[in-house]
PDB file of C-alpha atoms in Angstrom:
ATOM      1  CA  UNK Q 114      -0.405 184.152 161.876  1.00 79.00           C
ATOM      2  CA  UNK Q 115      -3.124 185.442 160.097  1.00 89.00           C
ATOM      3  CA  UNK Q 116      -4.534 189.095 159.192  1.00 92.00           C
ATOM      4  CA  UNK Q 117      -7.826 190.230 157.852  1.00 94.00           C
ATOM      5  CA  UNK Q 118      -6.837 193.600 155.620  1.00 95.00           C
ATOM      6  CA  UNK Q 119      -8.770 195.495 153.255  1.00 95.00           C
ATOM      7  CA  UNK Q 120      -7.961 195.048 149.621  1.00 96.00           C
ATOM      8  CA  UNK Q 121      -5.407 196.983 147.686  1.00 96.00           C
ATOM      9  CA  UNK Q 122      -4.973 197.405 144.073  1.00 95.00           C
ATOM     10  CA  UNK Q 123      -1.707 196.134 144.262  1.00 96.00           C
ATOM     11  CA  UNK Q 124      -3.698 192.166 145.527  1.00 97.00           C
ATOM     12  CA  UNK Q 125      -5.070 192.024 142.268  1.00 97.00           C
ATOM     13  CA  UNK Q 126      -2.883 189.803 140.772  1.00 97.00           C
ATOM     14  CA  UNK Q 127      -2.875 187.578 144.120  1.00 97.00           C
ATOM     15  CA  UNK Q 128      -7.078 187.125 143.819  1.00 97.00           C
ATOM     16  CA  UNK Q 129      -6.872 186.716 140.120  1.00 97.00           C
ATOM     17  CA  UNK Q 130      -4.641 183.340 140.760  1.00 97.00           C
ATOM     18  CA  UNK Q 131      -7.258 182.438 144.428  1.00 97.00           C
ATOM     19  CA  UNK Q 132      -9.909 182.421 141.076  1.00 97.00           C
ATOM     20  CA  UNK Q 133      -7.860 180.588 138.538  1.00 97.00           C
ATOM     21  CA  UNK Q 134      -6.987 177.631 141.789  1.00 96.00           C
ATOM     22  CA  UNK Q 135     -10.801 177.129 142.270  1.00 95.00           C
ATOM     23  CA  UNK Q 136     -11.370 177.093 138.350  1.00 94.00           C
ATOM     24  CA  UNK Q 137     -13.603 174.874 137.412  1.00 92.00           C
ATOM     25  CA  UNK Q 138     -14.542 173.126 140.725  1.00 91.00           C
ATOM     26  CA  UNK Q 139     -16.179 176.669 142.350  1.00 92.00           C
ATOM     27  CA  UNK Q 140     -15.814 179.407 139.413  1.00 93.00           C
ATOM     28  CA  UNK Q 141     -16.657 178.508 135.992  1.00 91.00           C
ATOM     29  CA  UNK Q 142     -13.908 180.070 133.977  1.00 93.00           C
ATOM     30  CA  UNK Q 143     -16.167 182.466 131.712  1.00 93.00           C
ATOM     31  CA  UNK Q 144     -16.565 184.451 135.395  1.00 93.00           C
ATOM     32  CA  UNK Q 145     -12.772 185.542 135.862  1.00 96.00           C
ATOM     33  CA  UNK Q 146     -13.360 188.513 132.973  1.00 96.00           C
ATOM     34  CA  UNK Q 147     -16.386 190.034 135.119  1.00 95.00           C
ATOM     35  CA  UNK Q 148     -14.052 189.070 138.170  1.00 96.00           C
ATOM     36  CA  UNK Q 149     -11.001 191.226 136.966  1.00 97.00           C
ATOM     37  CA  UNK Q 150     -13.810 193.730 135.951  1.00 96.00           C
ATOM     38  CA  UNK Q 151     -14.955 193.848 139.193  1.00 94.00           C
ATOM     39  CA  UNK Q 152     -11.652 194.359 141.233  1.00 95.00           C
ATOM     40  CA  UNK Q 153     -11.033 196.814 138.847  1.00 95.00           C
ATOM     41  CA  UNK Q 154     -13.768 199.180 139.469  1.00 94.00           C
ATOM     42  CA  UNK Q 155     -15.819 198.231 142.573  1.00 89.00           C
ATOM     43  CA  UNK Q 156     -16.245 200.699 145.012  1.00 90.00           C
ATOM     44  CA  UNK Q 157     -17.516 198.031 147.787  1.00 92.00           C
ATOM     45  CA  UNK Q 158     -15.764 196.660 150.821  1.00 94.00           C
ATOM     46  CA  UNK Q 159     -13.565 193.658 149.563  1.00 96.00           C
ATOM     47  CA  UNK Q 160     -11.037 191.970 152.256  1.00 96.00           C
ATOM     48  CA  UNK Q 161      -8.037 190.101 151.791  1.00 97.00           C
ATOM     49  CA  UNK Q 162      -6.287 187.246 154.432  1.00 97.00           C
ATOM     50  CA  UNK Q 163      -2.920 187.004 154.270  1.00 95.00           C
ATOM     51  CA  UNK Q 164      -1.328 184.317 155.906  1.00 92.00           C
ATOM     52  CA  UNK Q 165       2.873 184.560 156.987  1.00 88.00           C
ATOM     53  CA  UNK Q 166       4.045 181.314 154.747  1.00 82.00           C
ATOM     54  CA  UNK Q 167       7.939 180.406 155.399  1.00 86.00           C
ATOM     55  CA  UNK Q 168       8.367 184.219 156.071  1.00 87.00           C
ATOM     56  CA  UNK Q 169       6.455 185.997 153.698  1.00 89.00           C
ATOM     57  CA  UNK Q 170       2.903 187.235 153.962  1.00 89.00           C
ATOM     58  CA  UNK Q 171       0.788 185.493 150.923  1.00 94.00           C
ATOM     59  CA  UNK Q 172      -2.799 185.946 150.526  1.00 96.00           C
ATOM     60  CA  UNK Q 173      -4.695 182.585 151.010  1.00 97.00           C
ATOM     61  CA  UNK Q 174      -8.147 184.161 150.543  1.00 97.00           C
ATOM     62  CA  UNK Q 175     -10.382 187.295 149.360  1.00 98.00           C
ATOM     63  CA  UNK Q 176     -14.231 188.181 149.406  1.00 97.00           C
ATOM     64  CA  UNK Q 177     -16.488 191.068 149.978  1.00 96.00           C
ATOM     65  CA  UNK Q 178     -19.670 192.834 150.303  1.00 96.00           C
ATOM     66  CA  UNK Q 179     -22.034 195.246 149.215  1.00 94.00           C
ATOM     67  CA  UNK Q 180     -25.414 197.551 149.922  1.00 93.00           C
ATOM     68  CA  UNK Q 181     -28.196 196.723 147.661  1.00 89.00           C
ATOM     69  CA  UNK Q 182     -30.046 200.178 146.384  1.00 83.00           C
ATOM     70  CA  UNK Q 183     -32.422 200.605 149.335  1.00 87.00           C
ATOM     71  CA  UNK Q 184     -29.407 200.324 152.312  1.00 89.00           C
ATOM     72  CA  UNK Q 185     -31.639 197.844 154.005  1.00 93.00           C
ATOM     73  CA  UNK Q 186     -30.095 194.155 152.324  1.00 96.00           C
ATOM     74  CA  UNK Q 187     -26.150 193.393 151.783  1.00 96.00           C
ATOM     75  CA  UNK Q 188     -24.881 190.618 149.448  1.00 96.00           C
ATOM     76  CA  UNK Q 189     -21.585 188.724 149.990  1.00 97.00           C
ATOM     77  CA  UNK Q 190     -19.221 188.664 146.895  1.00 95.00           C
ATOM     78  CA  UNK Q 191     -16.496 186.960 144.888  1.00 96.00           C
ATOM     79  CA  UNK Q 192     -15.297 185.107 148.462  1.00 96.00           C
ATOM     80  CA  UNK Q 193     -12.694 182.381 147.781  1.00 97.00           C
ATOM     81  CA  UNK Q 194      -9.754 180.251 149.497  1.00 97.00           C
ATOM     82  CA  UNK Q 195      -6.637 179.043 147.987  1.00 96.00           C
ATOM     83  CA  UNK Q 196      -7.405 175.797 146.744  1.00 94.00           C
ATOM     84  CA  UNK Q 197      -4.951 173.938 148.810  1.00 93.00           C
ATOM     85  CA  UNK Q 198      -5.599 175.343 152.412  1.00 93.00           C
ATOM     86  CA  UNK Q 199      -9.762 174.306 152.175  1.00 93.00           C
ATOM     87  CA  UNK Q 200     -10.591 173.292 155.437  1.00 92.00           C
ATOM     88  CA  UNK Q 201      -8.625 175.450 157.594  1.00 92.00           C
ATOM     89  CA  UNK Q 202     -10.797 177.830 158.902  1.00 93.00           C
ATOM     90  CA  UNK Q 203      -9.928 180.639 156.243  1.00 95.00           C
ATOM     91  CA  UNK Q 204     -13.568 180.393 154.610  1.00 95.00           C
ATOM     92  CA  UNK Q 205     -15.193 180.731 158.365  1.00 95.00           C
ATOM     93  CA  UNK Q 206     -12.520 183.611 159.213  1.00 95.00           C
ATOM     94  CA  UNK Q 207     -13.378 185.363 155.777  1.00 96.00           C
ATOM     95  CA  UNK Q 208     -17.348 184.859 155.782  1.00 97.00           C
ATOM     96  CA  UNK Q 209     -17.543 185.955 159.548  1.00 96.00           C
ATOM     97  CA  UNK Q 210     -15.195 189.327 159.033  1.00 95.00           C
ATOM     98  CA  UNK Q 211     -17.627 189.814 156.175  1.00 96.00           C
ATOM     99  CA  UNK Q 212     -20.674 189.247 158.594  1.00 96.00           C
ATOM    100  CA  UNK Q 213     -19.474 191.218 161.396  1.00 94.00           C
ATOM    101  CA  UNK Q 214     -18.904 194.624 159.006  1.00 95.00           C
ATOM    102  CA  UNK Q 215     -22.135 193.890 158.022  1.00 95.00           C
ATOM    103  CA  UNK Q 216     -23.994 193.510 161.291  1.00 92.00           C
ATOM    104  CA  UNK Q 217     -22.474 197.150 162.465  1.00 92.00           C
ATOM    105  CA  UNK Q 218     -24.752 198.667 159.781  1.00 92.00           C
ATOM    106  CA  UNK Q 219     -28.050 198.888 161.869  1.00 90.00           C
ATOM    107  CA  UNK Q 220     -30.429 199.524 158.543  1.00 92.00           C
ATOM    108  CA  UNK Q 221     -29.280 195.831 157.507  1.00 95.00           C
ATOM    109  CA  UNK Q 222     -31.944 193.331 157.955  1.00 94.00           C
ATOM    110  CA  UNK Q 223     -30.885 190.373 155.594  1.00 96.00           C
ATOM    111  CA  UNK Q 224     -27.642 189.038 153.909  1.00 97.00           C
ATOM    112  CA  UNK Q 225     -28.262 187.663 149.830  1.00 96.00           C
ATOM    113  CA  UNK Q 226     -25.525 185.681 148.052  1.00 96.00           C
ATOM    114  CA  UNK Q 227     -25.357 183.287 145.536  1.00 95.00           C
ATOM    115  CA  UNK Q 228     -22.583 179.669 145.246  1.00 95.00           C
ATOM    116  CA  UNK Q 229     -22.945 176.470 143.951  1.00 94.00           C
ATOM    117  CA  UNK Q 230     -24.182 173.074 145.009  1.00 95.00           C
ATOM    118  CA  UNK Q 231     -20.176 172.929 145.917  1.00 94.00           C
ATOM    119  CA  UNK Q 232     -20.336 175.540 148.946  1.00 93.00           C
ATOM    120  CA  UNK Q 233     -23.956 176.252 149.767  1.00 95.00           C
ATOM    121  CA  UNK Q 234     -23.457 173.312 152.873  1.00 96.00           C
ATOM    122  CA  UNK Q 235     -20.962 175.583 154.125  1.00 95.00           C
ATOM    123  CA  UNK Q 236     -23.153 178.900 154.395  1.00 96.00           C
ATOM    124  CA  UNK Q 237     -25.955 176.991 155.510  1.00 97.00           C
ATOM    125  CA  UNK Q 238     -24.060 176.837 158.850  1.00 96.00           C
ATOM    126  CA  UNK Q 239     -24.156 180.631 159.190  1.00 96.00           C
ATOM    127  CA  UNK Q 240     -27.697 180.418 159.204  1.00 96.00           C
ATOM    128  CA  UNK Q 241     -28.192 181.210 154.554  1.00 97.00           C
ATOM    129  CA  UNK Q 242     -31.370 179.299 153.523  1.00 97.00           C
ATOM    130  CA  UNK Q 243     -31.639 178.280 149.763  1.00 97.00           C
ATOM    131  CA  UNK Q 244     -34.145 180.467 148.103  1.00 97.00           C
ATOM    132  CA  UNK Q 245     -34.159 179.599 144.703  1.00 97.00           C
ATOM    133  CA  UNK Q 246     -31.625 176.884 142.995  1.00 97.00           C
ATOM    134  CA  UNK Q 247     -30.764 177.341 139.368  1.00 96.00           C
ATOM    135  CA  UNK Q 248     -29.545 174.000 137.608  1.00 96.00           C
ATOM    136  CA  UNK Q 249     -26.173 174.740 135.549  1.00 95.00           C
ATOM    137  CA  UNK Q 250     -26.777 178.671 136.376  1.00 95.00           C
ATOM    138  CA  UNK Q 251     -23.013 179.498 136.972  1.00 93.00           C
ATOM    139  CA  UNK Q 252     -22.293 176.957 134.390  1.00 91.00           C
ATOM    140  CA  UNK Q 253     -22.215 173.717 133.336  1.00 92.00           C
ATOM    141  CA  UNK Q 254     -22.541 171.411 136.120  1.00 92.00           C
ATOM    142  CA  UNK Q 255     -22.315 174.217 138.435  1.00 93.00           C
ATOM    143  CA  UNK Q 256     -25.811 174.861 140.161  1.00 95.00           C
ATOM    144  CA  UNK Q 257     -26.716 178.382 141.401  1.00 96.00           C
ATOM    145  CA  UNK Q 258     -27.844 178.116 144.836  1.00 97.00           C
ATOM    146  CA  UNK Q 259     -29.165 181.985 146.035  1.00 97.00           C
ATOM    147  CA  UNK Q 260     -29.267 182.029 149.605  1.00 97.00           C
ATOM    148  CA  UNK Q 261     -30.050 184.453 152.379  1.00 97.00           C
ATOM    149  CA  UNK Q 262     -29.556 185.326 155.879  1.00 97.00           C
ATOM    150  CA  UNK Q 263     -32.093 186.810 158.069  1.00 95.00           C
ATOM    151  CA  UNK Q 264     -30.088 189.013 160.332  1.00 93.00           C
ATOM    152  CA  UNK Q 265     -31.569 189.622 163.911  1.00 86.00           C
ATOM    153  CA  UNK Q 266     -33.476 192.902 164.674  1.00 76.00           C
ATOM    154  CA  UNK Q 267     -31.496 193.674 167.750  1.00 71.00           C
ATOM    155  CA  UNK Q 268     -28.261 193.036 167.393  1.00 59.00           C
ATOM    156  CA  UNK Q 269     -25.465 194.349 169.902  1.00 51.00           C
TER     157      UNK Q 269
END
């Protein structure tokens, strides 16, 4: 069994080590500072899934969003799975709770993020289109790949 749960302070320690399992394949390691930063002081929706694991709830994955300046565009952040459960439907789970808080906010009209060459096949099947790619822009050998989603003008 599986919940979707807003962060608490007390899941820091629990993302820090989701970020040090991806290290260096999806995070280049000069990010986990601005990470911790960020956990530390952000003010914007950030979820957690914890997963019951031979009787204990663990988290197995974190990521969040945000309202750019004018209320009309979100951005996805800092979304990650434990390393060793890729491929089980956590990163869908996590992306489409993230999606769905976003859609109830009517001003919304488009979705930025940013990943690497690593991920970006994966958000392509949400419907993100590469808008710009930056070679070694997360770091070495990782490419930035800024995407966006278009979200629909009448949604439900």
């Amino acid at each position: 069994m599986q919940t979707v749960r807003p962060y608490l302070a007390s899941d820091r320690d629990a993302c820090l080590a989701l970020f040090d399992g991806n290290t260096p394949r999806f995070f280049d390691p000069s990010e986990r500072v601005r990470f911790a930063a960020w956990l530390d002081a952000s003010a914007h929706p950030y979820f957690v899934i914890e997963r019951v694991i031979d009787g204990d709830a663990r988290i197995v994955a974190c990521g969040g969003h945000a309202l750019e300046a004018d209320g009309t565009v979100a951005s996805l952040s800092w979304g990650m799975v434990a390393q060793h459960l890729h491929g089980q439907g956590l990163g869908h789970a996590l992306t489409q709770a993230r999606l769905d808080a976003i859609g109830a906010m009517p001003q919304v009209s488009s979705v930025n993020m940013n990943t690497s060459q690593h991920t970006q096949q994966f958000y392509a099947r949400f419907g993100f289109v590469p808008v710009k790619v930056t070679p070694d822009g997360i770091g070495p050998g990782l490419d930035q790949w800024d995407m966006v989603l278009q979200l629909p003008a009448e949604r439900a």
